[in-house]
CSV table of C-alpha atoms in Angstrom, one decimal:
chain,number,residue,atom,x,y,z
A,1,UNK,CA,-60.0,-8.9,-21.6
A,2,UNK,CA,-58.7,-12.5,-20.7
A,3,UNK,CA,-62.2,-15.2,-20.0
A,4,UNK,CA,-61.8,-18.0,-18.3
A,5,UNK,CA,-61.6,-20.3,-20.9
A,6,UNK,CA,-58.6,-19.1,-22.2
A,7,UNK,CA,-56.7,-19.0,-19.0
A,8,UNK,CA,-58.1,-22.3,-18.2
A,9,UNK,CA,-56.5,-23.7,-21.6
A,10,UNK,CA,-53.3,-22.2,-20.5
A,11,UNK,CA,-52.9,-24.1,-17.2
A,12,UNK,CA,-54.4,-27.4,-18.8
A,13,UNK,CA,-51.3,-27.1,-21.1
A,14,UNK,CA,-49.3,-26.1,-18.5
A,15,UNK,CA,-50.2,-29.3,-15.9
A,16,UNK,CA,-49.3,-31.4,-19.2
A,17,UNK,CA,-46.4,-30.3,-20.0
A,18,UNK,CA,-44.7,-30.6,-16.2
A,19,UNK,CA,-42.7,-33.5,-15.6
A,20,UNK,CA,-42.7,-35.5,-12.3
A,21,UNK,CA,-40.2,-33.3,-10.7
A,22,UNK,CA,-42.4,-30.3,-11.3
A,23,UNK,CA,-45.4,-32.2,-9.5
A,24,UNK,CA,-46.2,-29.1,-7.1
A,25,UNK,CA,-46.5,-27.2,-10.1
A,26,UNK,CA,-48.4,-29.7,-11.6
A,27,UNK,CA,-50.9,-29.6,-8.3
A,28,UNK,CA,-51.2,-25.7,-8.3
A,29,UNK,CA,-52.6,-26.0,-12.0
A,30,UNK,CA,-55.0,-28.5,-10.6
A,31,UNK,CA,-56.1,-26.4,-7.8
A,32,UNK,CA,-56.5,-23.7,-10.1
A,33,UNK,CA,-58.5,-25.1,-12.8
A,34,UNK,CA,-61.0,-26.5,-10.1
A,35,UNK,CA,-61.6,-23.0,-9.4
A,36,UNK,CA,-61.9,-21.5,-13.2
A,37,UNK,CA,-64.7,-24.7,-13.6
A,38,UNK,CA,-66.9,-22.5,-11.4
A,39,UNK,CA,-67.1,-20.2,-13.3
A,40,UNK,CA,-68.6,-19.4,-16.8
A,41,UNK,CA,-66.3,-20.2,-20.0
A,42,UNK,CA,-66.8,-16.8,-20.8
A,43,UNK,CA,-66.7,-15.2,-17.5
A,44,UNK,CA,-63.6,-12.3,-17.2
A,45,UNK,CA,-60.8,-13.6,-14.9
A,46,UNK,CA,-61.2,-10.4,-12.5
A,47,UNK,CA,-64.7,-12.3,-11.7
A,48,UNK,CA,-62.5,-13.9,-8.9
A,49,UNK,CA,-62.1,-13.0,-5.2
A,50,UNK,CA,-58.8,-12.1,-4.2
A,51,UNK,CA,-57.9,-15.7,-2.6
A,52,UNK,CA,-58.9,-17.4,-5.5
A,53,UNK,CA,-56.5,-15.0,-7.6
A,54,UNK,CA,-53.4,-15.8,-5.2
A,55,UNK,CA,-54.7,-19.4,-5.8
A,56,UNK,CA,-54.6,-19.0,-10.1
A,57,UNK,CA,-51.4,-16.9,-10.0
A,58,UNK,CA,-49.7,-19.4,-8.0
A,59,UNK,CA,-48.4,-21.8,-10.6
A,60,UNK,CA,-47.8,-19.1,-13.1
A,61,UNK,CA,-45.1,-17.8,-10.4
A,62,UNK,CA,-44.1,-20.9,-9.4
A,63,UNK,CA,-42.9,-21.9,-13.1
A,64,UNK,CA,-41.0,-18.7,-13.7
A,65,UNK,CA,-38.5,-20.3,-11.5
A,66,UNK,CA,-38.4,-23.6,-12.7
A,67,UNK,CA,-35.7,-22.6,-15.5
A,68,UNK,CA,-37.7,-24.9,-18.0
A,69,UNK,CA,-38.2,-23.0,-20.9
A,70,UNK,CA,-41.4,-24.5,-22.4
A,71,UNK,CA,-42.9,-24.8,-19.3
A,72,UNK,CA,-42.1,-20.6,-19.0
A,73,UNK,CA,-43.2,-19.9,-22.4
A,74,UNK,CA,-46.5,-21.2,-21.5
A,75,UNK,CA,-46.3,-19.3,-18.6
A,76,UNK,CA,-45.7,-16.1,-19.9
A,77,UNK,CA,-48.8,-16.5,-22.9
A,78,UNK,CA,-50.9,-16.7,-19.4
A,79,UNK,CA,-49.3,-14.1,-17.7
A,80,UNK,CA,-49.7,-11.7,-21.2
A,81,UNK,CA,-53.4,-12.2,-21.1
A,82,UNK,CA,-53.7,-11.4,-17.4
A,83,UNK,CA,-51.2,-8.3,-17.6
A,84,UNK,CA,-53.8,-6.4,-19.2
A,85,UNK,CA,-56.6,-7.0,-16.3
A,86,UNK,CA,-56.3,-6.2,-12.8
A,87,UNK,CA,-56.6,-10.0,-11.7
A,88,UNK,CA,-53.3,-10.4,-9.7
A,89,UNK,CA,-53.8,-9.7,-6.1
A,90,UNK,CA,-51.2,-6.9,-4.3
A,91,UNK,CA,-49.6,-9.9,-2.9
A,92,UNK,CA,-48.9,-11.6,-6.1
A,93,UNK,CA,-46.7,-8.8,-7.7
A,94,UNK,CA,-44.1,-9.1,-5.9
A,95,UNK,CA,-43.3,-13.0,-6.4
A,96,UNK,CA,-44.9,-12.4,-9.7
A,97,UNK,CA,-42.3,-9.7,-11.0
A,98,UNK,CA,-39.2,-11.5,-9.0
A,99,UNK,CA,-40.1,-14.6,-10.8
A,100,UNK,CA,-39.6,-12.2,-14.2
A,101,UNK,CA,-36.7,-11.3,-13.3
A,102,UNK,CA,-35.4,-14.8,-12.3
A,103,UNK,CA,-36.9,-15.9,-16.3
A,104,UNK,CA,-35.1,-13.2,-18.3
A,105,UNK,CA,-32.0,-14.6,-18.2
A,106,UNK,CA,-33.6,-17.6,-20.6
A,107,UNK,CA,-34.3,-17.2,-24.5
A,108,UNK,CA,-34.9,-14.5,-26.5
A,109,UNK,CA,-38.3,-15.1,-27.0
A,110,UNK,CA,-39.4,-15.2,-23.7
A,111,UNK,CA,-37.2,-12.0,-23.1
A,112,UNK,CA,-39.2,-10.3,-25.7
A,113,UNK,CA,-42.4,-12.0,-24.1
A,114,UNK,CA,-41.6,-10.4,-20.7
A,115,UNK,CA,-40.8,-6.8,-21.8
A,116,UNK,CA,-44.2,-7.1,-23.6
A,117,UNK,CA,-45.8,-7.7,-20.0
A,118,UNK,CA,-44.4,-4.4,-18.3
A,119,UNK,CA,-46.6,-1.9,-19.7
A,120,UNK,CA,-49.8,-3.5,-19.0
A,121,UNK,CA,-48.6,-4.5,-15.2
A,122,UNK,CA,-47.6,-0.9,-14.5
A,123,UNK,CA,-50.8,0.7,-16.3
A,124,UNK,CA,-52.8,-1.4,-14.2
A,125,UNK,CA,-51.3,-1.5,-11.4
A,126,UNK,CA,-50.2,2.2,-11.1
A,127,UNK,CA,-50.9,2.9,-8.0
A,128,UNK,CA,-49.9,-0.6,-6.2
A,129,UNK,CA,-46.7,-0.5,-7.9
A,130,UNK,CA,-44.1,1.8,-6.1
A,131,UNK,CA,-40.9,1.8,-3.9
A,132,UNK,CA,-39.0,-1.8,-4.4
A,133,UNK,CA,-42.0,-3.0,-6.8
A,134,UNK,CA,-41.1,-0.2,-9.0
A,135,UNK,CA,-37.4,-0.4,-8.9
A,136,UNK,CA,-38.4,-4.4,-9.6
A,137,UNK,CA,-39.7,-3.9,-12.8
A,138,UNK,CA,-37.5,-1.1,-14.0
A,139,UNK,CA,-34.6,-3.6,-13.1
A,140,UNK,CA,-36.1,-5.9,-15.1
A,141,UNK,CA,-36.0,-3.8,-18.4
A,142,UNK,CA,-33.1,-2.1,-17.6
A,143,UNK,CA,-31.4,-5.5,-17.2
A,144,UNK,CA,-32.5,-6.2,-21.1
A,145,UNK,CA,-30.6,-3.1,-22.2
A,146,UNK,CA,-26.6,-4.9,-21.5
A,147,UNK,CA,-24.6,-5.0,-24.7
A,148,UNK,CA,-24.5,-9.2,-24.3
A,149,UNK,CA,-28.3,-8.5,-25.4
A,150,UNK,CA,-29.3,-9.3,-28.6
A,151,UNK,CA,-29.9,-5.5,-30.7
A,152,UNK,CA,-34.0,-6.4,-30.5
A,153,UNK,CA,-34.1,-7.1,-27.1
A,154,UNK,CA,-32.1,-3.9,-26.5
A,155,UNK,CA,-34.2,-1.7,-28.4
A,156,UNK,CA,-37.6,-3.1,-27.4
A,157,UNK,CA,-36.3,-2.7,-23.9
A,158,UNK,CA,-35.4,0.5,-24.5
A,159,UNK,CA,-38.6,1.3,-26.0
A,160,UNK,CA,-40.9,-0.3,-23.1
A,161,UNK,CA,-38.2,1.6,-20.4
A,162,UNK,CA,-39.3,5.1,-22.1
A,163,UNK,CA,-43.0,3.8,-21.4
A,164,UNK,CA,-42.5,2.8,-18.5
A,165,UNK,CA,-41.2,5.9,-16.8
A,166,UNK,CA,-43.3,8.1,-19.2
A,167,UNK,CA,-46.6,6.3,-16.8
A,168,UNK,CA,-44.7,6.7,-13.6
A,169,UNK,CA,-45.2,10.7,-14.5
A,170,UNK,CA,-48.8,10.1,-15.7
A,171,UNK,CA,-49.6,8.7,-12.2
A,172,UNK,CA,-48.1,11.8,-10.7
A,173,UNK,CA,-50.4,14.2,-12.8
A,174,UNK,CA,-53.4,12.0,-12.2
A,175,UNK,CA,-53.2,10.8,-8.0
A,176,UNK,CA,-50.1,13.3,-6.8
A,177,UNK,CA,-51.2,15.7,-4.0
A,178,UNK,CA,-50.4,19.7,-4.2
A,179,UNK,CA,-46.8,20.3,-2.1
A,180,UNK,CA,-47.3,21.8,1.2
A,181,UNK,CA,-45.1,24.4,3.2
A,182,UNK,CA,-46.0,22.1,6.4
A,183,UNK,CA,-45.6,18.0,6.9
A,184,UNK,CA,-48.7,16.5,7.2
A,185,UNK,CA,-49.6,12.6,7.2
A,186,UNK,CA,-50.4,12.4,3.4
A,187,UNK,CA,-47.0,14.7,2.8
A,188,UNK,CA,-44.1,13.5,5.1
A,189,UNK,CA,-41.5,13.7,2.6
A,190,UNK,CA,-39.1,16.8,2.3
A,191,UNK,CA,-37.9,18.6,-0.4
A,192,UNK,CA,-35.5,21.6,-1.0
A,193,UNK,CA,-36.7,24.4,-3.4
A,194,UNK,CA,-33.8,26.5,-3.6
A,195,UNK,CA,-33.8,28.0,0.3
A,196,UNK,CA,-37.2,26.7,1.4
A,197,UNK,CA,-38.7,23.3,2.2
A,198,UNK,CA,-41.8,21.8,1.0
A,199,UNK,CA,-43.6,18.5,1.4
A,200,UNK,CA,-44.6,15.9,-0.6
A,201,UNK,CA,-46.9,12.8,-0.9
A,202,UNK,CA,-45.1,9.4,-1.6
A,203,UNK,CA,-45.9,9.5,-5.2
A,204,UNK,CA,-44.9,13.5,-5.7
A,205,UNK,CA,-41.5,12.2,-4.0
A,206,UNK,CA,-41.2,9.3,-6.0
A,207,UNK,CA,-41.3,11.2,-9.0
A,208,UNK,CA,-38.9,14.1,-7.5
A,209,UNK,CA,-35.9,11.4,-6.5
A,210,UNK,CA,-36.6,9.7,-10.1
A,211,UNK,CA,-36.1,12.3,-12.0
A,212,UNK,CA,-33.4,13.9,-10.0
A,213,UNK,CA,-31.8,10.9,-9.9
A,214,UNK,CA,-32.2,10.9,-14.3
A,215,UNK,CA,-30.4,14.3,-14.3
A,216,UNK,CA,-27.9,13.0,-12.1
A,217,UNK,CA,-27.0,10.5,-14.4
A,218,UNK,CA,-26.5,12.5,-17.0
A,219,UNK,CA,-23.2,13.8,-15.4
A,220,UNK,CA,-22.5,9.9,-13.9
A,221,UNK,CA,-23.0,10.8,-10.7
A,222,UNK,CA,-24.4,7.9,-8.4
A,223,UNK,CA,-28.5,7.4,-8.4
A,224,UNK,CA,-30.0,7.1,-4.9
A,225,UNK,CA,-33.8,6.3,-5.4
A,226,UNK,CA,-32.5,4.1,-8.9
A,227,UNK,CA,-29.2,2.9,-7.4
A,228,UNK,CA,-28.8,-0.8,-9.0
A,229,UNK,CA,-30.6,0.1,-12.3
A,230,UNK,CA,-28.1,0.5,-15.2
A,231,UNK,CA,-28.9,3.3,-17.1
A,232,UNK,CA,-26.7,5.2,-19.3
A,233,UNK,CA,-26.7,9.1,-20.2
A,234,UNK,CA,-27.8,8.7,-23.7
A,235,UNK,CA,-30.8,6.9,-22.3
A,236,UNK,CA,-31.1,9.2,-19.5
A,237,UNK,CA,-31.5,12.4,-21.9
A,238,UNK,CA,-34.3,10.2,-24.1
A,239,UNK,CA,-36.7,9.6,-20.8
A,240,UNK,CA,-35.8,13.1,-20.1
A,241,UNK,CA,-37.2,14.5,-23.2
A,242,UNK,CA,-40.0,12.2,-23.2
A,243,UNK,CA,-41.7,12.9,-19.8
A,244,UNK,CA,-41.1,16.6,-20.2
A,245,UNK,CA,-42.3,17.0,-23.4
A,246,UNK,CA,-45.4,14.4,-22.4
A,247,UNK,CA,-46.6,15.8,-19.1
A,248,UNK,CA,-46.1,19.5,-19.7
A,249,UNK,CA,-48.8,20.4,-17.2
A,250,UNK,CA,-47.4,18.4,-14.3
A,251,UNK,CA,-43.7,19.8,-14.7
A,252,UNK,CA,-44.7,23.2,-15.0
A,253,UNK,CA,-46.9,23.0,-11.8
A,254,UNK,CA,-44.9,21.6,-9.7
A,255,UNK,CA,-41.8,23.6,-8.2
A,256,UNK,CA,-39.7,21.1,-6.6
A,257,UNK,CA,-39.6,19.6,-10.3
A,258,UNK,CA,-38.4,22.8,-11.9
A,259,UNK,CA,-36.0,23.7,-9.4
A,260,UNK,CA,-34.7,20.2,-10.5
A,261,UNK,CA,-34.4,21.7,-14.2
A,262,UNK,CA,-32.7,25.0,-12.8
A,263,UNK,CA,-30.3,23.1,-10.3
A,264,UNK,CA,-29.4,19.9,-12.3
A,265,UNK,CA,-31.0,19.8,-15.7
A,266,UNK,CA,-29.4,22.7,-17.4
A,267,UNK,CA,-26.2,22.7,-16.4
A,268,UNK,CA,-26.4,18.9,-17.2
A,269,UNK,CA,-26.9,20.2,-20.6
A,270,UNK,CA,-24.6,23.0,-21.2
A,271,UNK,CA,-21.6,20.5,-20.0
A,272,UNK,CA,-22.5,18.1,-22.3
A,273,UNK,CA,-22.9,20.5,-25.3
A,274,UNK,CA,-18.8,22.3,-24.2
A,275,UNK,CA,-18.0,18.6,-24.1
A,276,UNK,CA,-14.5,19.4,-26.1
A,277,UNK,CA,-15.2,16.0,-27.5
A,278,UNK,CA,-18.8,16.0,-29.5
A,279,UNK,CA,-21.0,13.2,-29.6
A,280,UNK,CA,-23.5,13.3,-32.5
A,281,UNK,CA,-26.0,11.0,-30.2
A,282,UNK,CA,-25.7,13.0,-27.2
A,283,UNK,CA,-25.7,16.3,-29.0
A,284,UNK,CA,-28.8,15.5,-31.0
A,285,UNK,CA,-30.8,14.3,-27.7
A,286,UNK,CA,-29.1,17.6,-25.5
A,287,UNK,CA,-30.5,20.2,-28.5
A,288,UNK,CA,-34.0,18.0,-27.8
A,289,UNK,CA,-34.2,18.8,-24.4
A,290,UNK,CA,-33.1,22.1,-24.8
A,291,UNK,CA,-36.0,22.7,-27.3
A,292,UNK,CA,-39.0,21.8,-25.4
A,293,UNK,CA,-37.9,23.6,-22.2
A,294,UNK,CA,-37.5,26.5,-24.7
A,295,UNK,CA,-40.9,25.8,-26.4
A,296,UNK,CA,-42.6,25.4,-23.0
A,297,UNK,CA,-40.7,26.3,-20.1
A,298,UNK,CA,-39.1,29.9,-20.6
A,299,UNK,CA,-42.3,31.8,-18.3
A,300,UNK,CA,-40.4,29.1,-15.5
A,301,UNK,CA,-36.9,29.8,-16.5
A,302,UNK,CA,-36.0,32.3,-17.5
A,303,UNK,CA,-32.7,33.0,-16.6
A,304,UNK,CA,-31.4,29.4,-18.0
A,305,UNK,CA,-33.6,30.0,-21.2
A,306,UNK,CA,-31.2,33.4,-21.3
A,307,UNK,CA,-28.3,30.9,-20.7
A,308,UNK,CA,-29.3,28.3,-23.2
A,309,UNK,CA,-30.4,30.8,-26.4
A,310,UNK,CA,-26.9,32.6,-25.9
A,311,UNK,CA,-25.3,29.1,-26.1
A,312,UNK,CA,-26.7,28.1,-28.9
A,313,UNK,CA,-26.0,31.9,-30.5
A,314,UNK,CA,-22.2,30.7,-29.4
A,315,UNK,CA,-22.0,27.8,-31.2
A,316,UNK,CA,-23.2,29.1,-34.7
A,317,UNK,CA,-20.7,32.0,-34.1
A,318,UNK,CA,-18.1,29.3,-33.0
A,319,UNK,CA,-15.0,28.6,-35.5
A,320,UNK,CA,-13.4,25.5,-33.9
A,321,UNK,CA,-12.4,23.3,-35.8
A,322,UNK,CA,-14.3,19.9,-36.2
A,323,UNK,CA,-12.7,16.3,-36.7
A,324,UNK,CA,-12.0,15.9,-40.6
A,325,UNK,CA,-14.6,12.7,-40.0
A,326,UNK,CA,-17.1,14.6,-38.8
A,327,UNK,CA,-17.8,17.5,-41.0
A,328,UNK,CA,-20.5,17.6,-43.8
A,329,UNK,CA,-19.2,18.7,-47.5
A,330,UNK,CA,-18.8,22.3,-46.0
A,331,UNK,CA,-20.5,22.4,-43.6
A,332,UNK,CA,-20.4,21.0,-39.7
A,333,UNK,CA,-23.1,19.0,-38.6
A,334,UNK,CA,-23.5,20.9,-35.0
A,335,UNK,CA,-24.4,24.0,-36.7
A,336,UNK,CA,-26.7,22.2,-39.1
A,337,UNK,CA,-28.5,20.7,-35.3
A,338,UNK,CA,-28.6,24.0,-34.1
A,339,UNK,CA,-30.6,25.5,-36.7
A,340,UNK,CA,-33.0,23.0,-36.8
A,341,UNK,CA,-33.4,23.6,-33.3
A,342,UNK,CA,-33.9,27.7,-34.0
A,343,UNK,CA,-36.4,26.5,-37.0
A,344,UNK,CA,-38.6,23.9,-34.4
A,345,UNK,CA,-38.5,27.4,-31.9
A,346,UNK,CA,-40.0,29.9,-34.6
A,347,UNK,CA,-42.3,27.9,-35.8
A,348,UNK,CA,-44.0,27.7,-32.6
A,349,UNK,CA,-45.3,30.9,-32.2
A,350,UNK,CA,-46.9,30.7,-28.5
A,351,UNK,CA,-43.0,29.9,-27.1
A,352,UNK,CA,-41.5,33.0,-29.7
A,353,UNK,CA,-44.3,35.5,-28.1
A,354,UNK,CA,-43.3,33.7,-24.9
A,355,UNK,CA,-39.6,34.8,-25.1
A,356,UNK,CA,-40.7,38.4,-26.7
A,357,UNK,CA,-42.7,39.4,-23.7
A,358,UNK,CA,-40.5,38.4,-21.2
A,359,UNK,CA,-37.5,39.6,-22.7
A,360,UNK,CA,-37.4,41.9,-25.6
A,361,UNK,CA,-40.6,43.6,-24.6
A,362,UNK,CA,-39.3,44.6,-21.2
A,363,UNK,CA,-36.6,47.7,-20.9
A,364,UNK,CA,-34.9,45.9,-18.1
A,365,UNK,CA,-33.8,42.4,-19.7
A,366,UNK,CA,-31.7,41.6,-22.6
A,367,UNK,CA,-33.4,41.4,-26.5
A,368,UNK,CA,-33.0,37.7,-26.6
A,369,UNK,CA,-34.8,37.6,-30.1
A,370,UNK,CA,-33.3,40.1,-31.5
A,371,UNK,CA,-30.0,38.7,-30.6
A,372,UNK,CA,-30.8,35.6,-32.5
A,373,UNK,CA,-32.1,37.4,-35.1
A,374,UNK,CA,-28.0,39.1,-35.3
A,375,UNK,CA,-26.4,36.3,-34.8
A,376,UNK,CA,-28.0,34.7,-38.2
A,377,UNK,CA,-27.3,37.9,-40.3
A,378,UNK,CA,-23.9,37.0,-39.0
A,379,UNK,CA,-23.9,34.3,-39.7
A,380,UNK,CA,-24.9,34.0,-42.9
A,381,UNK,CA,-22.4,36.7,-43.8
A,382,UNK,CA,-19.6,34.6,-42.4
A,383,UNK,CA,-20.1,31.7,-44.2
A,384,UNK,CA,-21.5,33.0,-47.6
A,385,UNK,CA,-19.3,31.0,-49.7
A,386,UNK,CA,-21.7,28.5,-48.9
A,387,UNK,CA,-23.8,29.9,-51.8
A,388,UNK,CA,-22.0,29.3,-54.9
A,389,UNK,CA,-20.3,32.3,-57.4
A,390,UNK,CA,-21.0,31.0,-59.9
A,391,UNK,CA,-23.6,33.4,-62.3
A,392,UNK,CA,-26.5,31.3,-64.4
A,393,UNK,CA,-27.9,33.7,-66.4
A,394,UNK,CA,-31.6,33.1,-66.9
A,395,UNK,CA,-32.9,32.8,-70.6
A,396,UNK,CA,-36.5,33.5,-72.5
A,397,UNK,CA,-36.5,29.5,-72.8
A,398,UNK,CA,-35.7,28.6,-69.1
A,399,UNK,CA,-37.0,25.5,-67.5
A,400,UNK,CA,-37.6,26.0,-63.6
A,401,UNK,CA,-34.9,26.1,-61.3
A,402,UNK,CA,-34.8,26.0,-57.8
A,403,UNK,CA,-32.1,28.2,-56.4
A,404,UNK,CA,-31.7,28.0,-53.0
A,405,UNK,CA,-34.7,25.1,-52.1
A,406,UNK,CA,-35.2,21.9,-50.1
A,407,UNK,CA,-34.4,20.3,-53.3
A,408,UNK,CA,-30.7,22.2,-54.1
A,409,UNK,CA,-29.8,21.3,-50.4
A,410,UNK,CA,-30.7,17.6,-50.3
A,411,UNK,CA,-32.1,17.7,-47.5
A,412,UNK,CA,-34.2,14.8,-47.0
A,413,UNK,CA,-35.0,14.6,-43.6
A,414,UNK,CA,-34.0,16.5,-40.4
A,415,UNK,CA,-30.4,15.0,-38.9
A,416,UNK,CA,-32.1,14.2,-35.5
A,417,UNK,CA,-34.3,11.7,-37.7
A,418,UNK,CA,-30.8,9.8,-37.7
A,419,UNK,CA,-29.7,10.6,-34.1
A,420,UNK,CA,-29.6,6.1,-33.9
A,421,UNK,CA,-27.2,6.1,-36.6
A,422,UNK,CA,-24.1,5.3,-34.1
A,423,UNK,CA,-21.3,7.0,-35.7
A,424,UNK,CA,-22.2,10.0,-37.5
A,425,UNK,CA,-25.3,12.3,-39.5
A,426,UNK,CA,-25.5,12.0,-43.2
A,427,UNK,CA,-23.7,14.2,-45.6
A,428,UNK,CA,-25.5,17.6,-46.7
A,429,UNK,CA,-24.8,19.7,-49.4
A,430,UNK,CA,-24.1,23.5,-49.1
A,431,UNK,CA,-27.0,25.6,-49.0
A,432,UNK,CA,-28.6,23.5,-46.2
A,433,UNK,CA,-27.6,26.1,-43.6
A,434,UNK,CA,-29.4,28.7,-46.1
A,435,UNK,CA,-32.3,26.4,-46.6
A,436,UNK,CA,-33.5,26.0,-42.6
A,437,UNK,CA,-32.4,29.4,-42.0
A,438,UNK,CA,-35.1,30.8,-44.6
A,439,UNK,CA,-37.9,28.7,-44.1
């Protein structure tokens, strides 16, 4: 937690550094500093009364748009240390997060120096910051993501963006109100679950336009709530994956949110896996998606987790031909992503007794498992010249061999492990299919 001292120092160094045509700045350190010597060196910062924290913030704003970049890399080492306290007033984050924006235009450390701020701001501030505060600071670190970027800005950005909306959908789980048939003062907001309406709270609807608007995407369709923040698919399908796989319980109790998966979602995914054209990064993040809605969603979804296993039966069974460039030794790398996915899905045996009971154990619905099960026999006696002919007899004097193994096949590490690589997976040797397929 920041003390004074330490703040103190920062706006000491800060009134120093400013020149004579930064004298107001110069005079809102002062101001501030008479205020910190009230207080005990080691006193925390969120000692202060809301008037005195306008009062502190004030220069630390004021600098951000001064285009000076010493005088903003101080700023920022101040700003760090109070991100992680709640010692900004409601009035502050507005100027204070404008002023970040207006700053991450300048170098590359102070880039880096911002993104570090954003978690911390949103964590404590989760509730304050909503609406055009939150669009703010996703602008902010979307903004960081452009190609002019240099590749660790990008991918730090891209990493604190994943954070970011990953708390948005904490917040939901931990202050959203239950929908309601009715509208009510705490539930205004209207939303369509298939046929019927239902009402939300503002941070329920937040989170329902956000993550509509994330599905949306995925097919480039225009955002509404995120209109103005540049997002791409691929990163789309990653914050997609993350909050779905992270707050489990939230998505699966709320039904405006699945109706989302069952009316946007999956038929996002099943046109970007017939994409005539495949994209090994958009593939790979697709087949992760379809995995956790498979691992925890099929009891919601069950027709689309009827769709999606029979799609992925499909393309084992498909015989297309794949680009020259993009095929393994013998073996495409599509089919080698779709068993992995099959070998995640078995070895969680909750969602495998999840699909048997709905499905296979009912006389009215379709043997989804044992359909699987099928399509790999058939599969493995279409392609068994993937095993070599050739006979190694085995003598009295044999040293261990390992026939068909982890070892034989190559394979190192699963191809979604490479899923950054930006042209194409890694080479794998024959038996792999045989290899994930057995384990």
């Amino acid at each position: 937690m920041s003390s004074i001292k330490h703040l103190e120092a920062d706006l000491t160094s800060l009134s120093n550094e400013c020149k004579r045509r930064n004298s107001n700045i110069r005079s809102e350190c002062d101001v501030a500093v008479s205020i910190l010597k009230n207080y005990s060196p080691d006193a925390s910062v969120e000692a202060l009364n809301d008037d005195q924290r306008r009062l502190l913030a004030a220069p630390l704003v004021s600098t951000l748009a001064s285009n000076n970049t010493k005088l903003v890399t101080i700023s920022i080492s101040a700003i760090n240390r109070l991100a992680g306290t709640t010692a900004f007033s409601t009035a502050t984050l507005g100027p204070l997060l404008d002023g970040l924006l207006e700053a991450s235009h300048l170098a590359m450390d102070i880039q880096l120096r911002i993104l570090q701020c954003l978690p911390p701001l949103m964590q404590n501030y989760i509730v304050e910051i909503r609406g055009k505060l939150l669009l703010r600071l996703l602008q902010i670190g979307s903004g960081l993501t452009v190609a002019n970027k240099p590749a660790v800005v990008i991918n730090t950005a891209a990493a604190t963006l994943q954070q970011l909306f990953g708390y948005i959908y904490e917040r939901n789980e931990k202050y959203g109100l239950e929908a309601v048939p009715e509208k009510t003062d705490k539930q205004p907001h209207e939303a369509k679950i298939d046929n019927k309406i239902t009402f939300l709270d503002d941070l329920s609807y937040e989170g329902y336009l956000i993550f509509k608007d994330l599905c949306n995407i995925l097919n480039e369709s225009p955002a509404s709530f995120l209109e103005g923040i540049p997002l791409k698919p691929l990163a789309s399908l990653e914050f997609i994956h993350t909050v779905i796989n992270n707050q489990r319980d939230l998505f699966r109790s709320r039904p405006d949110l699945i109706f989302l998966f069952k009316d946007h979602l999956v038929p996002s995914l099943l046109h970007i896996l017939n994409s005539p054209t495949k994209s090994f990064p958009y593939f790979v993040r697709c087949l992760r998606v379809i995995q956790c809605l498979l691992m925890y969603y099929v009891d919601k979804l069950e027709i689309e987790s009827e769709v999606l296993l029979s799609f992925l039966n499909h393309l084992l069974l498909n015989e297309e031909n794949i680009p020259q460039e993009w095929a393994t030794k013998s073996f495409s790398w599509d089919k080698i992503l779709v068993l992995e996915t099959l070998l995640g899905l078995f070895n969680n045996f909750s969602a495998i007794l999840t699909i048997y009971e709905k499905f296979d154990n009912s006389k009215t619905k379709k043997n989804v498992l044992l359909e699987m099960l099928n399509t790999l026999q058939v599969f493995i006696s279409h392609n068994s010249y993937l095993v070599t002919e050739a006979l190694e007899p085995i003598t009295a004097n044999h040293s261990p061999s390992d026939y068909i193994s982890k070892k034989s096949s190559s394979y190192e590490s699963p191809c979604w492990i490479t899923s950054t690589k930006p042209n194409h997976p890694l080479l794998y040797f024959k038996p792999t299919p045989y290899y994930l397929i057995f384990s």
